[in-house]
CSV table of C-alpha atoms in Angstrom, one decimal:
chain,number,residue,atom,x,y,z
U,286,MET,CA,-5.1,-2.6,-41.8
U,287,ILE,CA,-5.5,-2.5,-38.0
U,288,SER,CA,-8.2,-0.1,-36.8
U,289,PRO,CA,-6.6,2.3,-34.3
U,290,LEU,CA,-9.9,2.4,-32.4
U,291,ARG,CA,-9.9,-1.4,-31.9
U,292,LEU,CA,-6.2,-1.3,-31.1
U,293,LYS,CA,-6.8,1.3,-28.4
U,294,GLU,CA,-9.6,-0.8,-27.0
U,295,MET,CA,-7.3,-3.8,-26.9
U,296,ILE,CA,-4.6,-1.7,-25.2
U,297,CYS,CA,-7.0,-0.6,-22.6
U,298,LEU,CA,-8.2,-4.1,-21.9
U,299,ALA,CA,-4.6,-5.5,-21.8
U,300,SER,CA,-3.6,-2.6,-19.5
U,301,PHE,CA,-6.4,-3.5,-17.1
U,302,GLU,CA,-5.5,-7.2,-17.2
U,303,ASP,CA,-1.9,-6.4,-16.6
U,304,GLY,CA,-2.5,-4.2,-13.6
U,305,LYS,CA,-5.3,-4.0,-11.1
U,306,GLY,CA,-7.5,-6.2,-13.2
U,307,GLU,CA,-5.5,-9.3,-12.5
U,308,LYS,CA,-6.4,-9.1,-8.8
U,309,ASP,CA,-10.0,-8.0,-9.6
U,310,LEU,CA,-10.6,-11.0,-11.9
U,311,ARG,CA,-9.2,-13.3,-9.2
U,312,ILE,CA,-11.6,-11.8,-6.6
U,313,CYS,CA,-14.6,-12.1,-8.9
U,314,GLN,CA,-14.0,-15.8,-9.4
U,315,TYR,CA,-15.9,-16.2,-6.1
U,316,SER,CA,-19.4,-15.1,-5.3
U,317,ARG,CA,-19.6,-12.2,-2.9
U,318,ALA,CA,-20.6,-14.4,0.1
U,319,ASP,CA,-17.9,-16.9,-0.6
U,320,TYR,CA,-15.2,-14.2,-0.9
U,321,VAL,CA,-16.3,-12.5,2.3
U,322,ALA,CA,-16.5,-15.9,4.1
U,323,LYS,CA,-13.0,-16.8,2.9
U,324,SER,CA,-11.6,-13.5,4.2
U,325,LEU,CA,-13.4,-14.0,7.5
U,326,VAL,CA,-12.0,-17.5,8.0
U,327,SER,CA,-8.4,-16.3,7.4
U,328,ALA,CA,-9.0,-13.3,9.6
U,329,PHE,CA,-10.3,-15.5,12.4
U,330,LEU,CA,-7.0,-17.6,12.3
U,331,ALA,CA,-5.0,-14.4,12.1
U,332,VAL,CA,-6.7,-12.7,15.0
U,333,THR,CA,-6.3,-15.8,17.1
U,334,VAL,CA,-2.6,-16.1,16.4
U,335,GLY,CA,-2.3,-12.3,16.9
U,336,ASP,CA,-4.0,-12.3,20.2
U,337,ILE,CA,-2.0,-15.2,21.5
U,338,LEU,CA,1.2,-13.4,20.5
U,339,LEU,CA,0.0,-10.1,21.9
U,340,ILE,CA,-1.0,-11.5,25.3
U,341,GLY,CA,2.2,-13.6,25.4
U,342,LEU,CA,4.4,-10.6,24.6
U,343,ALA,CA,2.6,-8.3,27.0
U,344,GLY,CA,2.9,-10.9,29.7
U,345,LEU,CA,6.6,-11.5,29.1
U,346,LEU,CA,7.5,-7.9,28.9
U,347,SER,CA,5.7,-7.0,32.1
U,348,MET,CA,7.1,-9.6,34.4
U,349,GLU,CA,5.1,-8.4,37.4
U,350,VAL,CA,1.8,-9.2,35.7
U,351,LEU,CA,3.1,-12.6,34.8
U,352,GLU,CA,4.2,-13.3,38.4
U,353,LYS,CA,0.7,-12.2,39.7
U,354,ALA,CA,-1.0,-14.4,37.1
U,355,ALA,CA,1.1,-17.4,38.4
U,356,TYR,CA,-0.8,-17.4,41.7
U,357,MET,CA,-3.8,-19.7,41.6
U,358,THR,CA,-6.1,-17.2,43.3
U,359,TYR,CA,-5.7,-14.8,40.4
U,360,SER,CA,-5.9,-17.4,37.6
U,361,GLY,CA,-9.7,-17.5,37.3
U,362,ARG,CA,-9.9,-13.7,37.0
U,363,VAL,CA,-7.0,-13.6,34.6
U,364,ILE,CA,-8.5,-16.2,32.3
U,365,ALA,CA,-11.8,-14.2,32.3
U,366,VAL,CA,-10.1,-11.0,31.5
U,367,LEU,CA,-8.1,-12.7,28.7
U,368,LEU,CA,-11.2,-14.3,27.2
U,369,ILE,CA,-13.1,-10.9,27.2
U,370,PHE,CA,-10.0,-9.3,25.6
U,371,TYR,CA,-9.9,-12.0,22.9
U,372,ILE,CA,-13.7,-11.8,22.2
U,373,VAL,CA,-13.6,-8.1,21.9
U,374,THR,CA,-10.5,-7.9,19.7
U,375,ALA,CA,-11.7,-10.8,17.5
U,376,ALA,CA,-15.1,-9.2,17.1
U,377,LEU,CA,-13.6,-5.8,16.1
U,378,TYR,CA,-11.1,-7.4,13.8
U,379,LEU,CA,-13.6,-9.6,12.1
U,380,PHE,CA,-16.0,-6.6,11.6
U,381,ALA,CA,-13.1,-4.6,10.0
U,382,VAL,CA,-12.2,-7.5,7.7
U,383,TRP,CA,-15.9,-8.0,6.8
U,384,VAL,CA,-16.2,-4.3,5.8
U,385,GLN,CA,-13.0,-4.3,3.9
U,386,ALA,CA,-13.7,-7.6,2.0
U,387,ASP,CA,-17.2,-6.5,1.1
U,388,ARG,CA,-16.0,-3.1,-0.2
U,389,ARG,CA,-13.1,-4.7,-2.1
U,390,TYR,CA,-15.5,-7.1,-3.7
U,391,ARG,CA,-17.9,-4.4,-4.7
U,392,GLU,CA,-15.2,-2.3,-6.2
U,393,ALA,CA,-13.6,-5.2,-8.1
U,394,GLU,CA,-17.1,-6.3,-9.3
U,395,GLU,CA,-17.7,-2.8,-10.8
U,396,ARG,CA,-14.4,-2.7,-12.6
U,397,VAL,CA,-14.8,-6.2,-14.0
U,398,ARG,CA,-18.3,-5.3,-15.2
U,399,VAL,CA,-16.8,-2.3,-17.1
U,400,TYR,CA,-14.1,-4.7,-18.4
U,401,GLU,CA,-16.7,-7.2,-19.7
U,402,GLU,CA,-18.7,-4.5,-21.3
U,403,ARG,CA,-15.6,-3.3,-23.1
U,404,ILE,CA,-14.9,-6.9,-24.3
U,405,LEU,CA,-18.3,-7.0,-25.8
U,406,LYS,CA,-17.7,-3.6,-27.4
U,407,LEU,CA,-14.4,-4.9,-28.9
U,408,VAL,CA,-16.3,-7.8,-30.4
U,409,GLU,CA,-18.8,-5.4,-31.8
U,410,PHE,CA,-16.0,-3.2,-33.3
U,411,SER,CA,-14.4,-6.3,-34.9
U,412,ASP,CA,-17.7,-7.3,-36.5
U,413,LEU,CA,-18.4,-3.8,-37.8
U,414,GLU,CA,-14.8,-3.7,-39.1
U,415,GLU,CA,-15.1,-7.1,-40.8
U,416,SER,CA,-18.4,-6.1,-42.5
U,417,GLY,CA,-16.7,-2.8,-43.6
U,418,GLU,CA,-19.3,-0.7,-41.8
U,419,MET,CA,-16.9,1.1,-39.6
U,420,GLU,CA,-14.3,3.4,-41.0
U,421,ALA,CA,-11.0,3.7,-39.2
U,422,PRO,CA,-10.9,7.1,-37.5
U,423,GLU,CA,-8.2,9.6,-38.4
U,424,THR,CA,-5.5,9.6,-35.8
W,151,MET,CA,6.4,29.1,-11.9
W,152,TYR,CA,9.9,27.6,-12.2
W,153,ALA,CA,8.9,24.8,-9.8
W,154,ALA,CA,5.9,23.9,-12.0
W,155,ALA,CA,8.2,23.9,-15.1
W,156,PHE,CA,10.7,21.8,-13.3
W,157,GLY,CA,7.9,19.5,-12.2
W,158,GLU,CA,6.8,19.1,-15.8
W,159,LYS,CA,10.3,18.3,-16.8
W,160,LEU,CA,10.5,15.7,-14.1
W,161,LYS,CA,7.2,14.3,-15.2
W,162,SER,CA,8.3,13.8,-18.8
W,163,ILE,CA,11.5,12.2,-17.6
W,164,TYR,CA,9.5,9.9,-15.3
W,165,ALA,CA,7.0,9.0,-18.1
W,166,ARG,CA,10.0,7.9,-20.2
W,167,TRP,CA,11.9,6.0,-17.6
W,168,ALA,CA,9.1,4.9,-15.2
W,169,VAL,CA,10.1,1.3,-14.8
W,170,VAL,CA,13.8,2.1,-14.1
W,171,ILE,CA,13.0,5.0,-11.8
W,172,ASP,CA,10.4,3.0,-9.8
W,173,PHE,CA,12.9,0.1,-9.4
W,174,ALA,CA,15.8,2.5,-8.5
W,175,ALA,CA,13.6,4.3,-5.9
W,176,ARG,CA,12.5,1.1,-4.3
W,177,PHE,CA,16.1,-0.2,-4.3
W,178,CYS,CA,17.3,3.0,-2.6
W,179,MET,CA,14.5,2.8,-0.1
W,180,ALA,CA,15.3,-0.8,0.7
W,181,LEU,CA,19.0,-0.2,1.0
W,182,ALA,CA,18.5,2.8,3.3
W,183,LEU,CA,16.2,0.7,5.5
W,184,PHE,CA,18.5,-2.3,5.6
W,185,LEU,CA,21.6,-0.1,6.4
W,186,TRP,CA,19.5,1.6,9.1
W,187,ILE,CA,18.7,-1.8,10.6
W,188,ARG,CA,22.4,-2.6,10.5
W,189,PHE,CA,23.2,0.7,12.2
W,190,MET,CA,20.6,0.1,14.9
W,191,THR,CA,21.3,-3.6,15.6
W,192,GLY,CA,24.3,-5.1,13.9
W,193,PHE,CA,24.5,-8.1,16.2
W,194,SER,CA,25.1,-10.7,13.5
W,195,PRO,CA,28.2,-10.2,11.4
W,196,LEU,CA,26.6,-12.1,8.5
W,197,LEU,CA,23.4,-10.1,8.4
W,198,SER,CA,25.4,-6.9,8.8
W,199,SER,CA,27.5,-7.5,5.7
W,200,VAL,CA,26.9,-4.6,3.3
W,201,PRO,CA,27.2,-6.7,0.1
W,202,LEU,CA,24.6,-9.1,1.4
W,203,LEU,CA,22.3,-6.2,2.4
W,204,ALA,CA,22.7,-4.7,-1.1
W,205,ALA,CA,21.9,-8.0,-2.7
W,206,MET,CA,18.8,-8.4,-0.5
W,207,ALA,CA,17.8,-4.8,-1.3
W,208,PHE,CA,18.2,-5.5,-5.1
W,209,VAL,CA,16.2,-8.8,-5.1
W,210,SER,CA,13.4,-7.6,-2.8
W,211,ALA,CA,13.1,-4.3,-4.7
W,212,ALA,CA,12.4,-6.3,-7.8
W,213,PHE,CA,9.4,-7.8,-6.2
W,214,GLY,CA,7.8,-4.7,-4.7
W,215,SER,CA,7.5,-2.8,-1.5
W,216,MET,CA,5.8,-5.5,0.4
W,217,THR,CA,8.7,-7.9,-0.2
W,218,VAL,CA,11.1,-5.2,1.0
W,219,LEU,CA,9.0,-4.9,4.2
W,220,VAL,CA,9.0,-8.7,4.7
W,221,ALA,CA,12.8,-8.8,4.2
W,222,ALA,CA,13.3,-5.9,6.6
W,223,CYS,CA,11.2,-7.7,9.3
W,224,ALA,CA,13.1,-10.9,8.7
W,225,LEU,CA,16.4,-9.0,9.0
W,226,ILE,CA,15.3,-7.4,12.4
W,227,ALA,CA,14.2,-10.8,13.7
W,228,GLY,CA,17.5,-12.4,12.5
W,229,GLN,CA,19.6,-9.7,14.2
W,230,ALA,CA,17.6,-10.2,17.4
W,231,PHE,CA,18.1,-14.0,17.3
W,232,ALA,CA,21.8,-13.3,17.0
W,233,LEU,CA,21.6,-11.3,20.2
W,234,SER,CA,19.5,-13.8,22.1
W,235,TYR,CA,16.9,-16.5,21.3
W,236,ALA,CA,14.4,-14.8,23.7
W,237,ALA,CA,14.9,-11.4,22.1
W,238,GLY,CA,14.6,-13.0,18.6
W,239,ALA,CA,11.3,-14.7,19.5
W,240,ALA,CA,10.0,-11.4,20.9
W,241,ALA,CA,11.1,-9.5,17.8
W,242,ALA,CA,9.6,-12.1,15.5
W,243,ALA,CA,6.3,-11.9,17.4
W,244,VAL,CA,6.2,-8.1,17.0
W,245,MET,CA,6.9,-8.4,13.3
W,246,LEU,CA,4.1,-10.9,12.9
W,247,LEU,CA,1.7,-8.6,14.9
W,248,ILE,CA,2.6,-5.8,12.5
W,249,PHE,CA,1.4,-7.9,9.6
W,250,ILE,CA,-1.7,-9.2,11.3
W,251,PHE,CA,-3.0,-6.0,12.8
W,252,PHE,CA,-1.7,-3.2,10.5
W,253,ILE,CA,-0.4,-4.3,7.1
W,254,ARG,CA,-3.4,-6.5,6.4
W,255,PHE,CA,-5.6,-3.4,6.3
W,256,ALA,CA,-3.2,-1.2,4.3
W,257,PRO,CA,-1.1,-3.5,2.1
W,258,ASP,CA,-0.6,-0.7,-0.5
W,259,ASP,CA,1.0,1.5,2.1
W,260,SER,CA,3.9,-0.8,3.0
W,261,ALA,CA,6.3,1.9,1.5
W,262,ALA,CA,5.3,4.2,4.4
W,263,ALA,CA,6.4,1.5,6.9
W,264,LEU,CA,9.7,1.4,5.1
W,265,LEU,CA,10.3,5.1,5.0
W,266,LEU,CA,9.2,6.1,8.4
W,267,PRO,CA,12.0,4.6,10.5
W,268,VAL,CA,14.6,6.2,8.3
W,269,THR,CA,13.0,9.6,8.4
W,270,MET,CA,12.6,9.3,12.2
W,271,GLN,CA,16.3,8.5,12.4
W,272,PHE,CA,17.1,11.7,10.4
W,273,GLY,CA,14.9,13.8,12.7
W,274,LEU,CA,12.1,14.3,10.1
W,275,PRO,CA,9.4,12.2,11.7
W,276,ALA,CA,6.4,14.2,10.3
W,277,VAL,CA,7.4,14.0,6.6
W,278,VAL,CA,5.8,10.6,5.9
W,279,PRO,CA,2.5,11.2,7.7
W,280,ILE,CA,2.1,14.6,6.0
W,281,ALA,CA,2.9,13.0,2.6
W,282,LEU,CA,0.4,10.2,3.3
W,283,GLY,CA,-2.3,12.7,4.3
W,284,LEU,CA,-1.7,14.7,1.1
W,285,ARG,CA,-1.7,11.8,-1.3
W,286,ARG,CA,-3.3,8.7,0.3
W,287,ARG,CA,-6.4,7.8,2.4
W,288,PRO,CA,-6.9,7.8,6.2
W,289,LEU,CA,-6.3,4.0,6.4
W,290,SER,CA,-2.7,4.7,5.2
W,291,ALA,CA,-2.0,5.7,8.8
W,292,LEU,CA,-1.8,2.0,9.6
W,293,GLY,CA,1.2,1.6,7.3
W,294,ALA,CA,3.0,4.5,9.0
W,295,VAL,CA,2.2,3.1,12.4
W,296,SER,CA,3.9,-0.1,11.3
W,297,GLY,CA,7.0,2.0,10.6
W,298,VAL,CA,6.8,3.4,14.2
W,299,LEU,CA,6.7,-0.2,15.6
W,300,LEU,CA,9.7,-1.2,13.5
W,301,TYR,CA,11.6,1.9,14.7
W,302,TYR,CA,10.9,1.2,18.4
W,303,THR,CA,11.6,-2.5,18.1
W,304,CYS,CA,15.0,-1.7,16.7
W,305,ALA,CA,15.5,1.0,19.3
W,306,LEU,CA,14.6,-1.4,22.1
W,307,LEU,CA,17.1,-4.0,20.8
W,308,ARG,CA,19.8,-1.3,20.6
W,309,ASP,CA,19.2,0.1,24.1
W,310,THR,CA,19.0,-3.3,25.8
W,311,ALA,CA,21.8,-5.0,23.9
W,312,PRO,CA,24.5,-4.4,26.5
W,313,MET,CA,22.3,-5.8,29.3
W,314,ILE,CA,21.3,-8.8,27.2
W,315,ALA,CA,24.9,-9.5,26.2
W,316,GLN,CA,25.8,-9.7,29.9
W,317,ALA,CA,23.2,-12.3,30.6
W,318,ASP,CA,23.8,-16.0,30.0
W,319,ARG,CA,22.6,-17.4,26.7
W,320,GLY,CA,20.1,-19.6,28.5
W,321,ASP,CA,18.9,-17.1,31.1
W,322,TYR,CA,15.7,-16.1,29.4
W,323,GLU,CA,14.3,-14.4,32.4
W,324,ALA,CA,17.2,-11.9,32.5
W,325,VAL,CA,16.7,-11.2,28.8
W,326,LEU,CA,13.0,-10.6,29.2
W,327,ARG,CA,13.6,-8.3,32.3
W,328,ALA,CA,16.1,-6.3,30.2
W,329,LEU,CA,13.6,-6.0,27.3
W,330,SER,CA,10.9,-5.1,29.8
W,331,SER,CA,12.9,-2.4,31.5
W,332,GLY,CA,14.0,-0.9,28.1
W,333,ALA,CA,10.6,-0.8,26.4
W,334,ARG,CA,9.6,2.8,25.6
W,335,VAL,CA,5.9,2.0,25.4
W,336,SER,CA,4.7,5.5,26.1
W,337,ASP,CA,7.0,7.0,23.4
W,338,MET,CA,5.8,4.4,21.0
W,339,LEU,CA,2.1,5.1,21.8
W,340,VAL,CA,2.5,8.9,21.5
W,341,THR,CA,4.4,8.6,18.2
W,342,SER,CA,1.8,6.2,16.8
W,343,LEU,CA,-1.0,8.6,17.8
W,344,ALA,CA,0.9,11.6,16.4
W,345,VAL,CA,1.3,9.7,13.1
W,346,ALA,CA,-2.3,8.7,12.9
W,347,GLY,CA,-3.5,12.2,14.0
W,348,THR,CA,-1.3,14.0,11.4
W,349,VAL,CA,-2.4,11.7,8.6
W,350,LEU,CA,-6.1,12.3,9.4
W,351,ILE,CA,-5.9,16.1,9.9
W,352,VAL,CA,-3.8,16.6,6.7
W,353,TYR,CA,-6.3,14.4,4.8
W,354,ALA,CA,-9.3,16.1,6.2
W,355,ILE,CA,-8.1,19.7,5.5
W,356,ARG,CA,-6.7,19.0,2.0
W,357,ARG,CA,-10.1,17.6,0.9
W,358,MET,CA,-11.8,20.9,1.8
W,359,GLU,CA,-12.4,23.1,-1.2
W,360,PHE,CA,-10.7,26.3,-0.5
W,361,ARG,CA,-7.6,28.1,-1.8
W,362,TYR,CA,-4.3,26.9,-0.4
W,363,ALA,CA,-6.0,23.9,1.2
W,364,PHE,CA,-2.9,21.7,0.6
W,365,GLU,CA,-0.5,24.2,2.0
W,366,ILE,CA,-2.6,24.8,5.1
W,367,SER,CA,-3.1,21.1,5.6
W,368,ILE,CA,0.7,20.7,5.6
W,369,LEU,CA,1.1,23.5,8.2
W,370,PHE,CA,-1.7,22.0,10.4
W,371,GLY,CA,-0.1,18.6,10.1
W,372,GLY,CA,3.1,20.0,11.7
W,373,ILE,CA,1.1,21.7,14.4
W,374,VAL,CA,-0.9,18.6,15.2
W,375,TRP,CA,2.3,16.6,15.4
W,376,MET,CA,3.8,19.0,17.9
W,377,MET,CA,0.6,19.0,19.9
W,378,PHE,CA,0.7,15.3,20.3
W,379,ILE,CA,4.4,15.4,21.3
W,380,LEU,CA,3.7,18.2,23.9
W,381,ILE,CA,0.7,16.3,25.3
W,382,GLY,CA,2.7,13.1,25.5
W,383,ASN,CA,5.5,14.9,27.4
W,384,SER,CA,3.1,16.4,29.9
W,385,VAL,CA,0.5,13.6,30.3
W,386,LEU,CA,2.3,10.4,29.6
W,387,LEU,CA,5.7,11.7,30.7
W,388,THR,CA,7.5,10.8,27.5
W,389,ARG,CA,11.0,12.0,27.0
W,390,PHE,CA,10.9,13.7,23.6
W,391,ASP,CA,13.6,16.4,23.3
W,392,LEU,CA,11.5,19.4,22.3
W,393,ILE,CA,14.1,21.5,20.5
W,394,PRO,CA,15.2,18.9,18.0
W,395,MET,CA,11.6,17.8,17.7
W,396,THR,CA,10.4,21.3,16.9
W,397,VAL,CA,13.3,21.8,14.4
W,398,GLY,CA,12.6,18.4,12.8
W,399,THR,CA,8.9,19.1,12.5
W,400,ALA,CA,9.5,22.5,10.9
W,401,ALA,CA,11.9,20.9,8.5
W,402,SER,CA,9.2,18.2,7.8
W,403,VAL,CA,6.7,20.9,7.0
W,404,VAL,CA,9.2,22.6,4.6
W,405,ALA,CA,9.9,19.2,3.1
W,406,GLY,CA,6.2,18.6,2.7
W,407,MET,CA,5.8,21.9,0.9
W,408,ILE,CA,8.7,21.0,-1.5
W,409,LEU,CA,7.2,17.5,-2.1
W,410,GLN,CA,3.8,19.1,-2.7
W,411,ILE,CA,5.2,21.6,-5.3
W,412,LEU,CA,7.5,19.2,-7.1
W,413,PHE,CA,5.8,15.8,-6.9
W,414,LEU,CA,2.4,15.6,-5.3
W,415,ARG,CA,0.7,18.3,-7.3
W,416,LEU,CA,1.4,16.5,-10.6
W,417,GLU,CA,-0.2,13.3,-11.8
W,418,TYR,CA,2.7,11.0,-12.7
W,419,ARG,CA,1.6,8.1,-14.8
W,420,LYS,CA,3.6,5.1,-15.7
W,421,SER,CA,4.6,4.0,-19.1
W,422,ARG,CA,3.9,0.3,-19.5
W,423,LYS,CA,4.8,-2.5,-21.9
W,424,LEU,CA,1.9,-4.7,-22.8
W,425,ARG,CA,1.6,-7.9,-24.8
W,426,PHE,CA,-1.7,-9.1,-26.2
W,427,GLU,CA,-3.1,-10.8,-29.3
W,428,ASP,CA,-6.1,-11.2,-31.5
W,429,ASP,CA,-6.9,-13.7,-34.2
W,430,ASP,CA,-4.4,-12.3,-36.7
W,431,PHE,CA,-1.6,-10.6,-34.7
W,432,TYR,CA,0.5,-10.5,-31.6
W,433,TYR,CA,0.8,-6.9,-30.3
W,434,TYR,CA,3.8,-5.6,-28.3
W,435,VAL,CA,2.8,-2.2,-27.2
W,436,ARG,CA,4.6,0.4,-25.1
W,437,VAL,CA,2.1,2.8,-23.6
W,438,VAL,CA,3.7,6.1,-22.8
W,439,PRO,CA,1.3,8.7,-21.3
W,440,LYS,CA,1.4,12.2,-22.8
W,441,VAL,CA,2.9,14.8,-20.5
W,442,THR,CA,-0.2,16.9,-20.5
W,443,GLY,CA,-2.7,14.1,-21.2
W,444,GLU,CA,-5.6,13.3,-18.9
W,445,VAL,CA,-6.0,9.7,-19.5
W,446,SER,CA,-5.0,6.9,-17.0
W,447,GLY,CA,-6.7,3.7,-16.0
W,448,LEU,CA,-9.7,1.9,-17.4
W,449,GLU,CA,-12.3,4.5,-16.4
W,450,ASP,CA,-10.3,7.3,-18.0
W,451,TYR,CA,-9.9,5.3,-21.2
W,452,GLU,CA,-13.6,4.9,-21.1
W,453,ARG,CA,-13.9,8.7,-21.0
W,454,LEU,CA,-11.5,8.9,-23.9
W,455,PHE,CA,-13.7,6.6,-26.0
W,456,GLU,CA,-16.8,8.5,-25.1
W,457,GLU,CA,-15.2,11.5,-26.7
W,458,GLU,CA,-13.9,9.5,-29.7
W,459,GLN,CA,-16.9,7.7,-31.1
W,460,PRO,CA,-16.5,5.4,-34.1
W,461,ARG,CA,-17.6,6.8,-37.4
W,462,VAL,CA,-20.3,4.5,-38.7
W,463,THR,CA,-21.5,4.6,-42.3
W,464,PRO,CA,-25.2,5.7,-42.7
W,465,ASP,CA,-26.4,2.2,-43.4
W,466,ALA,CA,-24.8,0.9,-40.3
W,467,ALA,CA,-26.3,3.8,-38.2
W,468,GLU,CA,-29.8,2.8,-39.3
W,469,ARG,CA,-29.2,-0.8,-38.6
W,470,PRO,CA,-30.6,-2.1,-35.2
W,471,LYS,CA,-28.0,-2.6,-32.5
W,472,ILE,CA,-26.5,-6.0,-32.0
W,473,ASP,CA,-28.1,-7.9,-29.2
W,474,ASN,CA,-25.9,-8.4,-26.1
W,475,GLU,CA,-26.7,-12.1,-26.0
W,476,GLU,CA,-25.5,-12.5,-29.5
W,477,LEU,CA,-22.4,-10.6,-28.6
W,478,LYS,CA,-21.8,-12.8,-25.6
W,479,ARG,CA,-22.2,-15.9,-27.8
W,480,LYS,CA,-19.8,-14.6,-30.3
W,481,LEU,CA,-17.3,-13.7,-27.6
W,482,GLU,CA,-17.5,-17.3,-26.2
W,483,ASP,CA,-17.0,-18.6,-29.8
W,484,SER,CA,-14.0,-16.5,-30.3
W,485,LEU,CA,-12.5,-17.4,-26.9
W,486,ARG,CA,-13.1,-21.1,-27.7
W,487,ASN,CA,-11.3,-20.6,-31.0
W,488,LEU,CA,-8.4,-19.0,-29.2
């Protein structure tokens, strides 16, 4: 006879693994520092590509700016402005990604902690059931 | 009263057919967006073929909203490449920027990016921001802003297509000049700010604990939207037509109210099919939420179990609790056996 309580417990765990839990368990494979570092590395690449595209697009779509930039006298100032733009956007972007990754890890960690506790509880139920000390509740 | 009863009816139907309804909704959303892209661009006969778009919508809908968004971006870039290589490169760059700067931070809100261009086309631009503010979080505004960028990219391609078509295929400068002259940067900026402002104000008001907070937040959402449009017209000299915009915003507020009554007030939960096993059995379980139940997700199940404690015989109750370490060891053993 399958205990309805144990069955519900297993449904709950399977439901977690099938949904959000899959991603959470993947996140919690890493330590927090590793997960945040991994996110920052990918964010750095993304923001570099993004800034190149953004500057290129802005330059191409405003031809006057591009023509001005072509003069040698302006090139030094243009490069300085572009560098400052890149540093500022990269810093903001990396900060946002750091906050997001840290928060995501904390949330996932909490859910996985509950999940692991419930696995232990399931084992406990199974033991009690095997030893005949737990009656199946009326459903 | 009738609306609530109708909502309950919808809820029970949804609980029963969640998988089918979710897929059908995503498919309709994808098809509407793809047809809108075809309507706005339509430069490539191949990418404008309705059977192909329907097939794309069907396949991408099966994988989720994010895949639909990727397919839509690929479609826009493909249509732009058919017009001109330079236009295609510019469109592809914009699509990439959308993913890097917006979707990365709100991947769960890609559906907003899909819906917004279509609602803007139908003159109901405030519906999506109001719905996001009612149901989601402030960061969801990024998803909606992505939709604004998609809309204006397609609008730019549509507006400049005659000029680009006249230029020679290799004359990239002429193409870029055409794109540069047709870009409605101010309109895009004002619409993006209006979207973000509406989401934030609706979210902020609906979280306040007073009567009719949701209804008032919807109303304020509409007012904020119009304020941004008016400020844009007077300060940034945008060219929004005020009468259609006012009518559209009023209609969006009404639509928001209807959504609130019929859908957003109720907690719809999905039925799911699960498969798991223990030492003795394989279990194939279909979990269908009760219509009036209050249980969803792991934390809520936790609450359910707190209420429903196992009945333990007196001997067992007196027995000391099993040590966690021992449990962990047993768990490892059982996993090893599996």
